[in-house]
Structure formats: C-alpha cells, structure tokens
XYZ file of C-alpha atoms in Angstrom:
652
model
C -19.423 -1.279 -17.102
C -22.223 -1.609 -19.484
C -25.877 -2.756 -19.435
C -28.431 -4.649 -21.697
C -29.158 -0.742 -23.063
C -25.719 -0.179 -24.107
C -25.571 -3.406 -25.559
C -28.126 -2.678 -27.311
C -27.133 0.581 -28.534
C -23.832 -0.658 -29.634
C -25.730 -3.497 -31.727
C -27.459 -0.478 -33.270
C -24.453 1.234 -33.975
C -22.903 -1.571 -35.892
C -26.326 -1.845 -37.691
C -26.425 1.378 -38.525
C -22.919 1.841 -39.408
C -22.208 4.371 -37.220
C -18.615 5.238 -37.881
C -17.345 5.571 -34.323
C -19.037 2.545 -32.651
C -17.668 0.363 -36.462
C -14.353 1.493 -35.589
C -14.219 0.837 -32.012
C -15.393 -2.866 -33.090
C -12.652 -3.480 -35.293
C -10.308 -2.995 -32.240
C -11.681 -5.232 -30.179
C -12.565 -7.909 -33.023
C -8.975 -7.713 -33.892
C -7.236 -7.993 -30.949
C -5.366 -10.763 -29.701
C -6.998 -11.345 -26.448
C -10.559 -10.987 -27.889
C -10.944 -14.190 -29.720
C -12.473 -17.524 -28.374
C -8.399 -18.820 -29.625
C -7.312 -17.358 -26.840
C -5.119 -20.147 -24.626
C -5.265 -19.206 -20.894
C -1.991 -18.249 -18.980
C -3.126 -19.567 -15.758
C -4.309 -20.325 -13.515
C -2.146 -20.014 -10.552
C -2.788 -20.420 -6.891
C -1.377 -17.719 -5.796
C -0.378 -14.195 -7.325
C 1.604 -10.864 -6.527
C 3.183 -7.903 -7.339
C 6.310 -6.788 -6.043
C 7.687 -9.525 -6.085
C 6.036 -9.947 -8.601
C 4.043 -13.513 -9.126
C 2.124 -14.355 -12.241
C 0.846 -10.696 -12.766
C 1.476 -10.363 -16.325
C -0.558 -13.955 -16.608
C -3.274 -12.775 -14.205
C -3.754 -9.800 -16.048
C -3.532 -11.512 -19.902
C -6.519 -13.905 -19.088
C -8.729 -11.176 -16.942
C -8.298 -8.798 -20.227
C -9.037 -12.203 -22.380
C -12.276 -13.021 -20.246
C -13.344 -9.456 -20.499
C -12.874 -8.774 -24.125
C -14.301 -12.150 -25.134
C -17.522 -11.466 -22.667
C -17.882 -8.753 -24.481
C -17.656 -9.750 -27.959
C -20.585 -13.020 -27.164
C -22.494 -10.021 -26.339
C -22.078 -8.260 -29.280
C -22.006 -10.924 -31.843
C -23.626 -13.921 -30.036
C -21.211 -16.005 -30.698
C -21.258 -18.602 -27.988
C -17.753 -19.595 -28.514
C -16.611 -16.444 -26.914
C -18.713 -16.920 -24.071
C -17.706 -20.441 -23.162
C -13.708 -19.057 -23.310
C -14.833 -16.103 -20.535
C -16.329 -19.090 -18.609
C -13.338 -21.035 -19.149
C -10.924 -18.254 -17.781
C -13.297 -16.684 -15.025
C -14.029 -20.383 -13.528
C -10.239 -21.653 -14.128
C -9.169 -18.522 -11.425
C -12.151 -18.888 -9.327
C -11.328 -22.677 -8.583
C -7.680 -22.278 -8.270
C -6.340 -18.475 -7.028
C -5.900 -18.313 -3.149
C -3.649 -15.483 -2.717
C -3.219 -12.436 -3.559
C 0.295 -11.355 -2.312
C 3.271 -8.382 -2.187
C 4.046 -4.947 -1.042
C 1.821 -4.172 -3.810
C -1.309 -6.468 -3.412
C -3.944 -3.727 -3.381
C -2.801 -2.429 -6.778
C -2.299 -6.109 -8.068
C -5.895 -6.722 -6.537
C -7.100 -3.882 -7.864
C -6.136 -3.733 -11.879
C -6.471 -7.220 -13.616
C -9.902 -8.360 -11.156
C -11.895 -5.233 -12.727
C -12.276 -6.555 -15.581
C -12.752 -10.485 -14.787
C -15.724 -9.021 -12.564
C -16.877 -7.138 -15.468
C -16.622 -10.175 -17.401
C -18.678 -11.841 -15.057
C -21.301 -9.271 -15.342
C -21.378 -9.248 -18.671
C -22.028 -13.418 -18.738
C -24.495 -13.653 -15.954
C -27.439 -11.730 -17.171
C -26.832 -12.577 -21.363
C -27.712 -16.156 -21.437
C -24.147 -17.411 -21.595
C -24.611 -21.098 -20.452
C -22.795 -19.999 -17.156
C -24.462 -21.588 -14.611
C -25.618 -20.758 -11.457
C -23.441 -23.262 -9.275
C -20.012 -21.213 -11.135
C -21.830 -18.285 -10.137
C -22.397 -18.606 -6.636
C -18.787 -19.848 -6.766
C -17.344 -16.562 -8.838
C -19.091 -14.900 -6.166
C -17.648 -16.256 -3.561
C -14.074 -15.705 -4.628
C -14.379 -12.507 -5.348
C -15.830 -11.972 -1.820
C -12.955 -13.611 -0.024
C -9.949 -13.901 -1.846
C -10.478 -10.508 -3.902
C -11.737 -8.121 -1.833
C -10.096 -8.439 1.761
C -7.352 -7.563 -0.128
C -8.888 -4.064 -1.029
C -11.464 -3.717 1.844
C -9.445 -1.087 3.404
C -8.576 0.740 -0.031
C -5.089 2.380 0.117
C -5.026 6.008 1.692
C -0.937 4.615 2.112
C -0.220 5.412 -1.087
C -0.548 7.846 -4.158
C -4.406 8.123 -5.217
C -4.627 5.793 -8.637
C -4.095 2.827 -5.660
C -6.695 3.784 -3.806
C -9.115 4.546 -6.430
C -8.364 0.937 -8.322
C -9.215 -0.141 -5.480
C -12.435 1.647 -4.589
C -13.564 0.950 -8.089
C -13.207 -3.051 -7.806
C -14.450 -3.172 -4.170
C -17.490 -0.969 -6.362
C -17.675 -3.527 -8.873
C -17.416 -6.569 -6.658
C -20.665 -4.932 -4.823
C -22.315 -4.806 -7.822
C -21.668 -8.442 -9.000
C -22.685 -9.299 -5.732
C -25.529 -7.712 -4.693
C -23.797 -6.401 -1.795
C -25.488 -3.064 -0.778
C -23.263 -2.977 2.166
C -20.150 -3.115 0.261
C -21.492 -0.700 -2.401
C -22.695 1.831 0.320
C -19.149 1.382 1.490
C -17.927 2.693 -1.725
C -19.911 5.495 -1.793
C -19.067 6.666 1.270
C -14.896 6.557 0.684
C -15.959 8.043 -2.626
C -16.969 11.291 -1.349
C -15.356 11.220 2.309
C -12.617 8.836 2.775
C -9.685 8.866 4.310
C -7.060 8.382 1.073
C -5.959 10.100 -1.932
C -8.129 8.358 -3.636
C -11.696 9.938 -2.567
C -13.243 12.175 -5.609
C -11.705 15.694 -3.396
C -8.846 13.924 -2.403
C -7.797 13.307 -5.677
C -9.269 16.255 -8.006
C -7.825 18.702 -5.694
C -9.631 21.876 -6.611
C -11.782 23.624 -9.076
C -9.191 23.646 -11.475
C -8.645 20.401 -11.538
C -5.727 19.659 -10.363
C -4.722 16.095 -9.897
C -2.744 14.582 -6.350
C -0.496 13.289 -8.772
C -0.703 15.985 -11.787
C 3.049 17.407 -10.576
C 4.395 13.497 -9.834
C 4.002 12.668 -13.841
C 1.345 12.261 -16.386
C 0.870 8.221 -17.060
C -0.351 8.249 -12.912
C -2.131 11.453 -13.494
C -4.489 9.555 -16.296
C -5.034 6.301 -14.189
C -6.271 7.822 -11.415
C -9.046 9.777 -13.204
C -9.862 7.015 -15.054
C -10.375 5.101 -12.386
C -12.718 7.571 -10.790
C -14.523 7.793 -13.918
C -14.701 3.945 -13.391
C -16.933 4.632 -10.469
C -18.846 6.821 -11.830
C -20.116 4.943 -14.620
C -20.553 1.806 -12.273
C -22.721 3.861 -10.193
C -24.355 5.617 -13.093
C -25.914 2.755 -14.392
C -27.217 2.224 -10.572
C -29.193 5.345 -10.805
C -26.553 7.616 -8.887
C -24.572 10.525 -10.285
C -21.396 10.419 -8.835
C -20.153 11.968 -11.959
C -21.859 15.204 -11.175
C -20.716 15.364 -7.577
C -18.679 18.693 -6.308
C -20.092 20.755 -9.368
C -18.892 18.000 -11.900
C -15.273 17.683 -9.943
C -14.857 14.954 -12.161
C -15.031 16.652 -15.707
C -12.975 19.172 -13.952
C -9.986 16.922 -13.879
C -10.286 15.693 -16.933
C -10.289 18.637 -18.292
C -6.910 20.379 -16.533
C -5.395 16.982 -17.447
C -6.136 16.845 -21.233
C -5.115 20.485 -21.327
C -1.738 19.813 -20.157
C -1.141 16.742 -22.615
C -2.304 18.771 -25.219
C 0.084 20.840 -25.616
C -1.466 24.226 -23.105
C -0.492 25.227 -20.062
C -2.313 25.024 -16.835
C -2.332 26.784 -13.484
C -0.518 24.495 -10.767
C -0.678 25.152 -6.813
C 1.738 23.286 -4.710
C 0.265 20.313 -2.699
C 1.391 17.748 -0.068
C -0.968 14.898 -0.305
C -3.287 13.155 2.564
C 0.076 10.702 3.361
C 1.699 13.289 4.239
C 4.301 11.758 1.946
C 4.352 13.309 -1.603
C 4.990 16.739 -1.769
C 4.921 18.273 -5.567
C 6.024 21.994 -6.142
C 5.655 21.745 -10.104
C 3.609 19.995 -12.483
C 5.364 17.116 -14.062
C 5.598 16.838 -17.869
C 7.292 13.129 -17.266
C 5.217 11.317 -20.244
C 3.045 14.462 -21.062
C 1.385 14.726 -24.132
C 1.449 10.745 -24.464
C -2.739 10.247 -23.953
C -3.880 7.098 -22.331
C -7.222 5.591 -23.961
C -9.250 7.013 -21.054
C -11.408 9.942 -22.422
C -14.270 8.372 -24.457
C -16.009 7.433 -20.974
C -16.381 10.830 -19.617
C -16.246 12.873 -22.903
C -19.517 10.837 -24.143
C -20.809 11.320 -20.363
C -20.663 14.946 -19.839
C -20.656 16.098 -23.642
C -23.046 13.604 -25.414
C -25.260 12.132 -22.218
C -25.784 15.152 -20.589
C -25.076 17.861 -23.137
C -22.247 19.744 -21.156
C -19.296 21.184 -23.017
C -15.693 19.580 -22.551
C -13.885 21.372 -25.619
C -10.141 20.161 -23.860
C -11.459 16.068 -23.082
C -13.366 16.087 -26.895
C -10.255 16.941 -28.321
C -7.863 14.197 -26.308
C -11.208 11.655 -26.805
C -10.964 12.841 -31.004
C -7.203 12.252 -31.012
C -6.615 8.898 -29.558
C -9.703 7.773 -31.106
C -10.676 4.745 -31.532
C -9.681 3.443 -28.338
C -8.068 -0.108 -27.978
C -6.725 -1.816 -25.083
C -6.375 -0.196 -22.066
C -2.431 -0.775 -21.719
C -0.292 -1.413 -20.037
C -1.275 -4.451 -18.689
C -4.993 -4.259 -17.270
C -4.744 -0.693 -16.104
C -7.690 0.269 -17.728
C -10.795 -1.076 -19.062
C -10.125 0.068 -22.629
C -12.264 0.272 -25.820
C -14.373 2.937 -24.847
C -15.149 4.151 -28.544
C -17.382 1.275 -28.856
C -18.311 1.139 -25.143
C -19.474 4.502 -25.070
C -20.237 6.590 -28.311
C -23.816 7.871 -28.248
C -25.307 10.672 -30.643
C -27.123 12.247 -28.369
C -28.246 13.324 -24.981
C -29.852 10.629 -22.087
C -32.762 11.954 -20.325
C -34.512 8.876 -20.812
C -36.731 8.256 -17.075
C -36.909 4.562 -15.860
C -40.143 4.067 -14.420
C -40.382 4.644 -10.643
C -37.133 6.627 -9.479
C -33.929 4.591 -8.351
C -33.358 3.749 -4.476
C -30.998 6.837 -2.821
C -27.539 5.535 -1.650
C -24.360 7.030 -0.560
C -26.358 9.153 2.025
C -23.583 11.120 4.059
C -24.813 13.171 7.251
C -22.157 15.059 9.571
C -22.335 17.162 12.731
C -21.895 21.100 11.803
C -22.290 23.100 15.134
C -26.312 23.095 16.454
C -27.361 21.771 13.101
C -27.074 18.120 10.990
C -26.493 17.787 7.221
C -27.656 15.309 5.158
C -26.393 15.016 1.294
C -26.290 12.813 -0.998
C -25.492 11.844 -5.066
C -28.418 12.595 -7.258
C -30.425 10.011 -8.773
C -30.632 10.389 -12.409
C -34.477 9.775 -12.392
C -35.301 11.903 -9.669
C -38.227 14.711 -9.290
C -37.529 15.103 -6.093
C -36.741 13.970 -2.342
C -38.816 13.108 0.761
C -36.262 12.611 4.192
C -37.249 10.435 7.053
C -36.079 10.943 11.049
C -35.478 9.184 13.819
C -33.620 8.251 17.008
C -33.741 4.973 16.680
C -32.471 2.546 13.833
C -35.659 0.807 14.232
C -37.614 3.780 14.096
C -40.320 4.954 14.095
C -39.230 7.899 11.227
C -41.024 10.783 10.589
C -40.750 13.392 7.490
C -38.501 15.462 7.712
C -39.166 17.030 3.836
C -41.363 16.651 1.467
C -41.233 17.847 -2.453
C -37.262 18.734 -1.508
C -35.429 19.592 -5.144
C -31.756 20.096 -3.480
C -29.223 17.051 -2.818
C -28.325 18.203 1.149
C -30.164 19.205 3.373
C -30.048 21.094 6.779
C -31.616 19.940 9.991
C -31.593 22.536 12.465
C -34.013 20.805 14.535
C -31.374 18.923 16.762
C -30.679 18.691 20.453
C -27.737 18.615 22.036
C -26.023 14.817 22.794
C -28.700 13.032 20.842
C -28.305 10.492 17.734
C -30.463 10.712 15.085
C -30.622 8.797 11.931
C -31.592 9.646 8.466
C -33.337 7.793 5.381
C -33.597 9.577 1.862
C -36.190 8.381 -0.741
C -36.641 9.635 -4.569
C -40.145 10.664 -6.086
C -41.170 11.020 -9.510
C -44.637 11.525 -11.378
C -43.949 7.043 -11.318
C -43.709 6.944 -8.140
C -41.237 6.639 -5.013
C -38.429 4.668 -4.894
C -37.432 2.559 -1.210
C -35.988 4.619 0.734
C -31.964 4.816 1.672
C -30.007 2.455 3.757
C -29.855 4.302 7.628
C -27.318 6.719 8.721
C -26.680 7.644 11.680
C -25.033 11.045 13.426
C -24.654 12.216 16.945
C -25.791 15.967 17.357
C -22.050 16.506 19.124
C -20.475 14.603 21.360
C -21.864 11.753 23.335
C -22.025 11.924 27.093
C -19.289 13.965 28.527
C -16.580 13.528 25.534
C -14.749 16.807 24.494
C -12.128 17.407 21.736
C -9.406 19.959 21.762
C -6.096 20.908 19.820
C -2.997 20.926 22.611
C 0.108 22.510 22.201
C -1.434 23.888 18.607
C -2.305 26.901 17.384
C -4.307 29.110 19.309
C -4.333 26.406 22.473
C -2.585 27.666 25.595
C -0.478 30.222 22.903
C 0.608 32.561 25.895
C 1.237 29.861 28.289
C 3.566 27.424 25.989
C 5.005 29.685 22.857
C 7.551 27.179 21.977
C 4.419 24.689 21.283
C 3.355 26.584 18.280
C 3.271 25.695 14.667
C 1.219 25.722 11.310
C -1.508 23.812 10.829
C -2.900 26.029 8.044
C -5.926 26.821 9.877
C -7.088 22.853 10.733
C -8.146 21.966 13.980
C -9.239 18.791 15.729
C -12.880 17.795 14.345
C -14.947 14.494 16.379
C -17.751 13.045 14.446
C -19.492 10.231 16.436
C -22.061 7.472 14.666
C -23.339 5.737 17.505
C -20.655 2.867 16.753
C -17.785 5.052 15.681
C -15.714 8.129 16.248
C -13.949 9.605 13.283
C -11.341 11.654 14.728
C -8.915 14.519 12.379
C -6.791 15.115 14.244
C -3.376 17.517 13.964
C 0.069 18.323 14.946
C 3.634 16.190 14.972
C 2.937 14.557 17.853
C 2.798 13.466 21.943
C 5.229 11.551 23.132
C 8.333 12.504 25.360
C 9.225 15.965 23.879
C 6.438 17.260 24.517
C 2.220 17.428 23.131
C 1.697 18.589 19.592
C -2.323 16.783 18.993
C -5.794 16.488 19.236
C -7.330 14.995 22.363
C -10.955 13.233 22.355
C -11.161 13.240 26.370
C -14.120 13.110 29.130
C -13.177 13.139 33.420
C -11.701 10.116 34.778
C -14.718 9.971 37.790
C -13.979 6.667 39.271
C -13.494 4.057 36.169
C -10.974 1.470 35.913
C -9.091 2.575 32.916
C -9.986 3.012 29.228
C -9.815 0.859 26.151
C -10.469 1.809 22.047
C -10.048 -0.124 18.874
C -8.045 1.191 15.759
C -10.742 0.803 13.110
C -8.084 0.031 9.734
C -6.781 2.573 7.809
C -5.974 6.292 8.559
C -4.816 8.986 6.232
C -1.396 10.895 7.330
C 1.321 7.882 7.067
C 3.110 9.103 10.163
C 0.265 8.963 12.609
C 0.464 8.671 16.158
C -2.708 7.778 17.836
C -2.964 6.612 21.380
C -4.646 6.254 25.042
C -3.800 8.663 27.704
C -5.101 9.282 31.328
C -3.927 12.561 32.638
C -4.019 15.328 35.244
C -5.941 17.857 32.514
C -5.406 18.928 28.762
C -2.682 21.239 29.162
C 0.015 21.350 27.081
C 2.709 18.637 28.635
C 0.267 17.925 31.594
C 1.489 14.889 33.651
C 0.146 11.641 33.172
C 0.456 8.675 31.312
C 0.184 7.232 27.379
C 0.105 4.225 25.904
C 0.824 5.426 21.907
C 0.986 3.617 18.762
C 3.456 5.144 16.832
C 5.599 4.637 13.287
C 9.224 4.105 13.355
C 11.504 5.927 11.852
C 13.109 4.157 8.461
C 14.833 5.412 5.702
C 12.094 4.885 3.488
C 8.953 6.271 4.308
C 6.924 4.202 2.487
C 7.444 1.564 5.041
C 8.349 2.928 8.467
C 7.183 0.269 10.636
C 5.473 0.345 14.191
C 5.317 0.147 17.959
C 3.218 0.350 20.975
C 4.989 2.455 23.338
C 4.146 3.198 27.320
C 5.421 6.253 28.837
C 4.786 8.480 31.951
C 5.639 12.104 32.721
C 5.682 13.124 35.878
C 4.588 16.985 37.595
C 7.949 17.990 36.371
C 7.524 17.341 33.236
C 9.965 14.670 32.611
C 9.034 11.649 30.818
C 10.005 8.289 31.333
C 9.438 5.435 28.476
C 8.209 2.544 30.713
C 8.077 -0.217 27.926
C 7.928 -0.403 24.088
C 6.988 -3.311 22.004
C 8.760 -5.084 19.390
C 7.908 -4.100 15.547
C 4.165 -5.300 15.104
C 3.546 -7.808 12.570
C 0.717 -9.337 11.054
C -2.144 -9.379 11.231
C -1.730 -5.784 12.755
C 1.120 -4.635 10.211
C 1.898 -5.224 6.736
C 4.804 -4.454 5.001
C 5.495 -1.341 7.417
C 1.514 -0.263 6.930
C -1.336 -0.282 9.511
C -3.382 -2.440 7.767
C -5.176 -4.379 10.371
C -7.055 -3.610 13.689
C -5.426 -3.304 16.950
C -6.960 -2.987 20.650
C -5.152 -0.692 23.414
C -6.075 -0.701 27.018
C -5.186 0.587 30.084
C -6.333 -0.782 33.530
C -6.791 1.049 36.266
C -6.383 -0.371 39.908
C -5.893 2.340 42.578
C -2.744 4.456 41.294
C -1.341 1.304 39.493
C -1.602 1.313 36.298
C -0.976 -1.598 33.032
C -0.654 -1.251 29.487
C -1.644 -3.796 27.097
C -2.546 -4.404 23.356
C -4.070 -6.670 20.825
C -4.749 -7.852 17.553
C -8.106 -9.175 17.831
C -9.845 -7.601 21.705
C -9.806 -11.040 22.942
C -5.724 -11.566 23.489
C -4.062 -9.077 25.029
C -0.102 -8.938 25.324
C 0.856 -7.058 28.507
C 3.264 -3.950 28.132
C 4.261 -2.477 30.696
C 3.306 -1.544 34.331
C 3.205 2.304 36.499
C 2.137 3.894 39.347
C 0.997 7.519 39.459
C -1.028 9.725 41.947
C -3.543 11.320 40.126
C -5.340 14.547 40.442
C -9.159 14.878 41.157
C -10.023 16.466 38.093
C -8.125 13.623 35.583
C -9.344 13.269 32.419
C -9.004 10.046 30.189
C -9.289 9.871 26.331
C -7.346 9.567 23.246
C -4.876 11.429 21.461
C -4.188 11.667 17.279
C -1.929 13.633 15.454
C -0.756 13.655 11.941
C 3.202 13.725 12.540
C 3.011 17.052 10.057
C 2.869 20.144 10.478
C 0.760 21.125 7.228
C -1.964 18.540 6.956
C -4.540 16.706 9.644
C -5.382 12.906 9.712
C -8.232 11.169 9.573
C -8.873 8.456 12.286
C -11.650 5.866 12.779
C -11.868 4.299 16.231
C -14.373 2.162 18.243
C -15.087 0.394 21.202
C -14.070 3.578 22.803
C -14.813 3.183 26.408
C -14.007 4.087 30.067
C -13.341 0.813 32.192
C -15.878 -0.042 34.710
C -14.149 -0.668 38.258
C-alpha cells in the first residue's frame, strides 16, 4: 500500500513529531501482532472458510507479517523483518488449498496483507532473498489467485471487491501487467457488484449494500479505496474515476453513521439476488477504521473538500487494526497523514493502463484512468495487433475519446500514451473492438419489450428500458442480455444469431463468471427469431433450490416443433466440478450442436476436448434458419452480463 516516499514521509513525521503520524505509531508499536515476539499460528496446508479451516490462524500471522514489515521499515529494526520472513515463507512452503463455500472471501481478506508484507520486504533490504521471492511469487500465483481469478459477481459487492483488490495486489508483487490490466478492466466494467458503478450506485453515493447493513457497507468501500491507492502509486487515478464516484460513497456512508440522514433509492443488485427497499441502520453509527485513506487522498493530496469523511476520519482517529480479523488493512493514521497537497511530477509521465474501448453505434470510444503525471495524451490505431499504428490524437487533454472514423464490420485496436514537458511515457497495452458485429452476427431482444409487441402481447414485461447489447473483441463476445428466460414456456431473451447457410452445427465456450445468478444462456438453431419460433436449444440453466445462493445447474436439450409445443429431449445430471462449485458457475463449459442432414446431437464439456453426449433429434428445417445463442437474466428488472468465445458455426 505504501512506497519508499511514504516511508519516508512517515519517518519525517515521527522526526518531526507530527502529532497524527506519532499517534498512529503508537498503535502499531503497541499492538500485539506488531512485535518481532510474535509466535506464528501456522502454517497449515490447507485453509477455508465456511467450514471454516484455520482462518482465524491464517489471518493472525498475515496481520503479524504485515504489521511487523512495516515496523522494520519504519524503525529498521531487522528483527521485525526476519519475523515477516519467517511467517510469509512458513505459508508459502506449506499452504496448498484454499477451500469452502466461502474461498474467494477467505482468499481475499488475510492474503492482502501477507502480499503487502511482501512488498514492503522486497525492495527495503530485508535479508529476504531472492530464491523466497521467486517462491512467494509463485504461491501467490497459483495457490492464491485461481482462487480469485474470476472475482465474485455471485455475491454481495465487499466479495468481489476483496477480491479484485488482492488479484490487484498480487499483479503488483508480481509484475504481472496482464493480471493488473485485468483489474482495471473489472474495476470500471465488470460483471459483479463489486466494479467501482456496480458498487457506488449513483451520484449520491449510495452503496449495493448501504440498505443490507452498515459493517458490509464500510468493507466494501474500503476495499475499493484499496484499489485505488494500489493503483495510485502506479501512476493511475482510479480514485478520480466517474467524477470522484469513490469520495462519493464515502461520503453518503459517513453521513449516515454520523448521525444525518441520507437520500436512499431502492435497488436490486447485479445477482439479481438482494433486493433492499430501505437503508439499514444494522451497526450504524459504529465507524470502521477505513477513512484516513481516502480522507488524506481527496482532502489533503488533492485539496478536495470531504467535510462528512474528515469528520468520521477525526473521530475514529488514530486508526488501529483493521478488525475484525484481516478485513482491512488498518493503521491508516500513520499510513496516510500528509499536511499538504501532492502535485509533485515524476519525471517522464507513467505508462497508460486500464484502456477500455466499446462499440457505440457508427463510432468507437476509447477512455481511460488518468495518469497523475500527465500533460496530455497521444492515441495510436490500427487493424492489426501487430500494427502498423498511426495517430489518432495528438496534444489530447480529455481521458475518452471518440473515433468516428470507423467502418462497418472492421476491428480496430487502440494504444494510449502520456506526454509531459519530460517526456512520453510507453504506450498502453492493445485493445481491441469490433466496429459492430463481425460477419453476419445480429442481436435482438425476443419476446421483450417492444419485439413482436402486437404479434405476442402475453410476451411482454419490464425490463426498465435495457435491451440486448453485443460487444465483440476479436476473441470475445460480451453479451447483456435480458428477460426470464427460453425454455419450454415460451422465449423471454436476447439472441446473438447469423443464417444457418449450410454449416454443420454451432459450438461456444462459457468464458467464467456472469452477473445475474439465475442466468440461462444457451445454443439454439431455429426457423427465425420470432417469439416461440420452432427449433431446437441446448440451454444451460440453474435449478431451482430453496436457497438461492446455491441453485445448482443443468444442460438441458429441448425441441419445439411448428406448433409450438416443446419437448425436453434430455437433461443432464447436476454439473460438478470443475464446471460448478458449490451451486456457482465458476468454471468454463463447452456446448455444441452437430449438424448432419436434419439430425441433430447435443453435447457438452468441461474443457473443449471431452465432450459428454446429451441427447439426439431430428427436425426439418426452414431455408431461412438462423443459428446463434441465447442469454437472459431470469429477471425481469435487471440484464446480465455474459462473456463467451469460441463462438462458431460448424463447418460440414
């Protein structure tokens, strides 16, 4: 969370005397888990969380390893750095597993801070070598973050972000720009509850959680504070994405626990599965030790007022701990008091990342996160990864960016580089965005609002104004799709289609994870996009439970004939790992159907080279068929979001 310059400033501080930065000290000199004393709890091969397996030790010895990383840096005191080693090298050469219906919280708490621990160590001159390293590295890339590759748009936003902000970290410890690009893409567009939007609901700032209770409410900003500081000290402002979304949120939060009142709108969130009609005052008023972070950002950093965040910073001040457990990183009075404003400038400008470019109509926009050091922009162009790119702007002062010069069908990719009076930065990784559709692909809503109305008037429903959007990469589709659903009552969804010509069937990969939790996404070849036309579908679908938060799934195969009437041909038993986990999509799966004549077959599978058959069934086909794929949420009030690949229509 901190580099040699906050060190540094800290040292300062306690040199000085500077009454804040003193204070915050004393907490973490004090504390239990800060001093080189400290006797480990683990290690343990394996950990979890409901059940629960060694979490409380887990977390005990991360926040030991972090606290005592930071207090060698402070003091020098080489006795706390050889106890961080201890703990960060005794889990590195022993966890294996990370396990539970709650892994990707368990993954994502307590490992924050033993990989800021192991930032702290590896660039202070700790006596860490570079053997336990490249082995810290290594477990961190495979036993820490497949857990939390996929974030968690299952479940209420403080998951999701916890994980998004150790995936973040984990990319910065590793030098992953990959993973960290990764980030910054869910950050601002993913799928989950947990992207900056997602979560900070609206200008008012509004939580996804504000009306389920206030301890949640608190975590979940925090954590996206989390990221922003990461990413600050990377050059990029994620803090003042969305018109400073962030401060926004803290802001309507401290409010509330304060004491005022605040404007609430009801909400269902991106599951689908939380529905709030009031804001919750379960734990209000009890303030978390979250605020220094983004009060010293926005108030002292960058000289913005935050009158509600300065007084809930002022009253739990000086922070300690981050309780309970490792939920948060804690100690920000000492981590992050400054006296004044940063508009320091680091030599030549930091390297663009997080570039985001979408399809709107005839024209492409590209936008991305400020970089702190910036003058201004210069945009490259091409059609080609490998270019060549031309400029596409020079001496541009905005953060997006229209291209209207676009054709129809064609991919183009985009590169973003900074410039200031030291020079230009490299420029962005490559991203890439079809100007529409490929080829002959089409999307459109059936059975929804506004689609075939006169013809089918029972079909209609609410969707709030959503409709079916298809965004295409070059590798991927990302489909948002809407309505409850096609299957044998009838076609409520959004269809990605193109005409069946003369292929041999079609076949797509689920790319893991998608937003609404009751999802249906499938393959269909059919005799048009009419509502109900006849055809066939092979559909992934959840089944019903009890308890939503697990509803398990199925691969089903059905046919409806010209009359309408469907017939389920087969359906598979519940899918399991590595597909399915704990009643959650988690992992990839493959559906196909083959084409031979008018006989069709269904199949699926969990890695594209396996396939299990399904089921088997013959049907005459018009002329004008179409093949493609159809998505909807399984609500009536929100759209999911979708990423598939290896879409394709079977060659005979």
């Amino acid at each position: 969370m901190s580099d040699n310059k906050d060190i540094a400033r800290i040292k300062a501080g306690l040199t000085d005397g500077q009454p804040d930065i003193k204070a915050g000290f004393e907490q973490l000199s004090h504390h239990p888990q800060s001093q080189f004393t400290y006797r480990l709890q683990g290690p343990l091969t394996m950990i979890g969380r409901n059940p629960t397996v060694g979490q409380g030790a887990y977390d005990s010895d991360a926040n030991a390893a972090f606290q005592n990383a930071l207090m060698w840096t402070i003091t020098g005191d080489l006795r706390h750095a050889k106890k961080a080693i201890e703990i960060i090298n005794a889990w590195s050469n022993t966890l294996t597993a990370i396990t539970g219906r709650d892994a990707v919280l368990m993954a994502g708490l307590g490992p924050f801070k033993m990989v800021n621990a192991a930032e702290l160590l590896r660039y202070t001159n700790s006596g860490w070598t570079e053997n336990e390293i490249r082995h810290t590295e290594q477990h961190f890339r495979e036993v820490i973050y497949p857990v939390i590759q996929n974030y968690a748009p299952f479940a209420n936003g403080n998951w999701d972000s916890a994980a998004l902000k150790t995936a973040m970290a984990i990319a910065i410890f590793c030098n992953d720009h990959q993973i960290f690009e990764n980030t910054l893409d869910y950050y601002q567009r993913g799928a989950g509850d947990g992207r900056l939007t997602n979560y900070i609901i609206n200008d008012s700032g509004q939580s996804q959680e504000s009306g389920r209770d206030q301890s949640h409410t608190q975590l979940g900003i925090a954590h996206i504070a989390d990221c922003c500081e990461m990413a600050w000290h990377q050059g990029i402002d994620l803090y003042g994405l969305q018109n400073n979304r962030l401060l926004k949120g803290f802001e309507y939060t401290a409010k509330y626990n304060l004491g005022y009142d605040v404007p609430f709108t009801p909400t269902i969130d991106r599951t689908g599965k939380y529905r709030h009609y009031h804001i919750s005052g379960d734990a209000r008023g009890r303030l978390r030790a979250v605020y220094e972070e983004v009060y010293n950002h926005y108030v002292r950093r960058r000289g913005i007022e935050a009158p509600f965040t300065a007084m809930a910073a002022a009253r739990v001040r000086p922070e300690s701990q981050g309780t309970p457990g490792a939920d948060h990183i804690g100690f920000g009075t000492l981590l992050y008091s400054r006296q004044y404003p940063d508009n320091s400038t680091v030599n030549l400008p930091y390297r663009p990342a997080g570039v985001i470019v979408t399809d709107s109509g005839n024209v492409n926009i590209i936008s991305w996160p400020k970089i702190i050091n910036a003058g201004y922009y210069r945009i490259q162009k091409s059609t080609k990864l490998t270019g060549p790119y031309k400029l596409l702007a020079n001496k541009f002062m905005n953060d997006h960016f229209i291209d209207r010069n676009v054709i129809k069908g064609q991919l183009y990719y985009y590169k973003v580089a900074a410039v200031n009076p030291y020079g230009q930065s490299a420029f962005s990784i490559s991203k890439s965005i079809n100007e529409g559709l490929p080829d002959t692909w089409q999307i459109a809503d059936i059975g929804t609002d506004g689609d075939n109305a006169k013809e089918h008037p029972d079909s209609l429903f609410s969707t709030g104004g959503k409709k079916g959007v298809a965004l295409y990469n070059g590798v991927t589709f990302e489909l948002h799709g809407i309505g409850t659903g096609a299957d044998s009552l009838g076609d409520h969804c959004t269809m990605l289609y193109r005409p069946l010509n003369q292929s041999a069937g079609i076949m797509m990969k689920y790319v893991p994870q998608f937003s609404a939790q009751a999802t249906q996404l499938g393959l269909t070849i059919r005799n048009d996009k009419d509502v109900n036309a006849a055809g066939i579908l092979l559909l992934l679908r959840p089944i019903p439970q009890p308890n939503p938060e697990s509803p398990g799934w199925q691969v089903q195969f059905l046919k409806r004939s010209q009359n309408g009437r469907t017939e389920i041909i087969a359906t598979s038993e519940e899918l399991k790992s590595p597909i399915v986990t704990f009643g959650r999509m988690t992992g990839s799966i493959w559906l196909k159907i083959n084409k031979t004549g008018d006989h069709f077959t269904s199949s699926y599978s969990a890695d594209g080279r396996l396939w299990i058959l399904l089921g088997n069934a013959d049907f005459n086909f018009a002329a004008h068929a179409v093949a493609g794929v159809l998505v909807a949420s399984g609500s009536k009030l929100i759209d999911t979001q979708v990423t598939i690949a290896e879409l394709k229509l079977l060659k005979p």
